[in-house]
Structures are given as structure tokens and as C-alpha cells.
Amino acid sequence: MDRTGNAAPRSGLSRRSMLATAAAGVLIPGMVAGAAAPHAAAAAGLTRKLTIYAEPLPGGQFGYGLEPGKASIPGPLLEIYEGDTLEIELVNNTDQRLSIHPHGVNYDTNSDGAPLNNSFNKPGETRTYIWRTRTQYKAANGFWMPGSAGYWQYHDHAMGTDHGTVGLQKGLYGGLIVRKRGDLLPSRQYTVVFNDMMINNKVAPDTPMFEANQGERVEWICIGHGIFPHTFHLHAHRWADTRTGMLNGENDHANVIDNKNLDPGASFGFQVIAGEGVGPGAWMYHCHVQNHSDMGMAGIFLVRNPDGSMPAGAQEAIDRFKHHDHTGHTAQSGATAHSNH
Ligand SMILES: [Cu+2]
């Protein structure tokens, strides 16, 4: 796909082949012991090195990318296993100060990404950030301390203000998944960022259309940024309100939901089987704050037929969406809302 939406083009590719082509935007954690391996000791962790380029994009926006000239909004979806360390060389190809600041993982003050700790890239500067993760462990007091596994995110913390407010507005953000060994791996991944009054810095009808074939396992990574509270709603699909979005067996009575708060700084993820129990079709995802959806915080989850063909009525639904009047979004979403493509 469309690198702006991270609608991951994984279908038909094995996890290992994707690892060999990391430029596709995803760091695959596989490799170490395989997806089916039991939880390994923290000592099994690997150090994974990568270079990320922060670059200007058309329309005054900015993005992170894994190669020069390939920056996108959101940035590449980063994915590792608990116990691994990520060593990120951040190249600043802009004329502004910026950084990369993660949620959910461990780091020293000099990898914090905050001006408070003098931890950022000056214009044109390259700087290394180290993010560490760990498996759960029993602390001396007998409490179980959580591991790093979760649906997290990273973002700029230095452009414009000491909190990176301008960098965030303009697109310097992305998803970060830390998995436990044994977690089920999806066929496709979608990163959805509710940022101010935009989705991935777009407003409808230019918001990303995420596609899958009926029966495919798809993973959603949902992130909130900006200054407004939001709620993420997905039509016709639901998930458990747990770390993975899945139940832990037939006697797991975790709450099942299809709508979840997505306030600034929050992130969560889940997996669904596309079209399970409902069939293929053009299904909406949107913010459920009504004036937000009315103003363009909506998009389409297109579940194709199992053979990849278009289901009956779906194209008509897409056409209807494209011509839908998202009244007022230009007034509300401001200059950053405009498409950069
Ligand atoms: Cu909203």
C-alpha cells in the first residue's frame, strides 16, 4: 500500500521474507526463535539496529522513514519482542530540531528525546537513541513486574516546543509494538492515528482505506495525539479489551468492545478476523465523537471477498463515502489537514 497508512502489504509474503525487506516498513520480530516459541528469558534479547530519517514532506509536514526520501505519516511501524533492544540512529534531514521519543519501553535520559534532557537532534544532526525492553519478572518484594509487551507509539518531542507539539501536529509519529514470544502474528497491519481533527493527518474522504480479504487476520494499532479527546469505533468487528485484543481461552470473560477511548498519548491495538461473522463489505472506522466524525474523522475498512475480488455493493459504498459532505472540516482541521499527496 500506500505508505502513508501503513496498510501493511504483507499478504502473500512470509514473515521471513518481510524481514529480508525491512524497508517495507515493519521490523519483524520473528527470526529469533519463531513465533511459536514459549516465552524466553530476558537474556535471549537481541540488539536490533536501524536508521530512521526525519524529513520534510510537502505541505509543511514532516515524517519518519526507513530510507531517505521515504518518509511517511505515520512513520514506519516498529515491531520487536520483549527482551530486545532497539538502537535507532536518527538522521535529521530537516532544518529544525527534533527527536524520537518512545512510549512503553526503557531508556536513559540521553535517549529520552526531550529538550529537558538535552536529548534531541539539532538541524542536520544524526543522533542515536537506545530503547530497551524486558520480559516480566518477580521483584524482590514478591510483586510481578510487567514486561514491555504492548501496543505503544513513538513521536517527536522537540520540534516547535519543548514537547514537540509542532512535530506531532505535522506528522512525526508512528506505532511501536512490543510482543511477547508466542503472540499470534497478523497478516496485515494498520496504524490509525487520531491527531487533532485528522486521521493520519488526513480528513475524509482522503483518510486511509485499509483493505483485507475476508478471513485474514488483521491488526489495528490505534494512537491518539493532539488536543482533542477521541473515541475509536470499528463497524461490524469487535475485540477483547486486553493487551492483545484477544481472549485467553473459552473461560476468559474479559470485556468485549467495539469502541474505545483514544485520547492524546493513548495507544492500543487488537486483531480481528476480517469479515468474521459478518461477511465482506465496506465497513467504516471512525471517531465516535459525533462532530468529529461529521467533520471527516472517518475512513473505510474494505473487506474483500476471500479471493480478493470486490464484494457486491462495496464500490458503491466507497463512491458514496468519497462524495459525502464532511461539512466544516476545512474550518476545523486547519492547514495541516491537507493531503500531502
Ligand atoms: Cu474525535
mmCIF file with all atom_site columns, C-alpha atoms and ligand atoms in Angstrom, residues 229-230 287 289 292 297, ligand 1:
data_model
loop_
_atom_site.group_PDB
_atom_site.id
_atom_site.type_symbol
_atom_site.label_atom_id
_atom_site.label_alt_id
_atom_site.label_comp_id
_atom_site.label_asym_id
_atom_site.label_entity_id
_atom_site.label_seq_id
_atom_site.pdbx_PDB_ins_code
_atom_site.Cartn_x
_atom_site.Cartn_y
_atom_site.Cartn_z
_atom_site.occupancy
_atom_site.B_iso_or_equiv
_atom_site.pdbx_formal_charge
_atom_site.auth_seq_id
_atom_site.auth_comp_id
_atom_site.auth_asym_id
_atom_site.auth_atom_id
_atom_site.pdbx_PDB_model_num
ATOM   1 C  CA . PRO A 1 229 ? -10.384 13.552 23.154 1.00 0.00 ? 229 PRO A CA 1
ATOM   2 C  CA . HIS A 1 230 ? -11.462 10.903 20.646 1.00 0.00 ? 230 HIS A CA 1
ATOM   3 C  CA . CYS A 1 287 ? -14.170 8.717  15.740 1.00 0.00 ? 287 CYS A CA 1
ATOM   4 C  CA . VAL A 1 289 ? -17.401 11.958 18.932 1.00 0.00 ? 289 VAL A CA 1
ATOM   5 C  CA . HIS A 1 292 ? -15.522 14.746 14.788 1.00 0.00 ? 292 HIS A CA 1
ATOM   6 C  CA . MET A 1 297 ? -12.626 11.647 11.134 1.00 0.00 ? 297 MET A CA 1
HETATM 7 CU CU . CU  B 2 .   ? -12.662 12.559 17.731 1.00 0.00 ? 1   CU  B CU 1
#
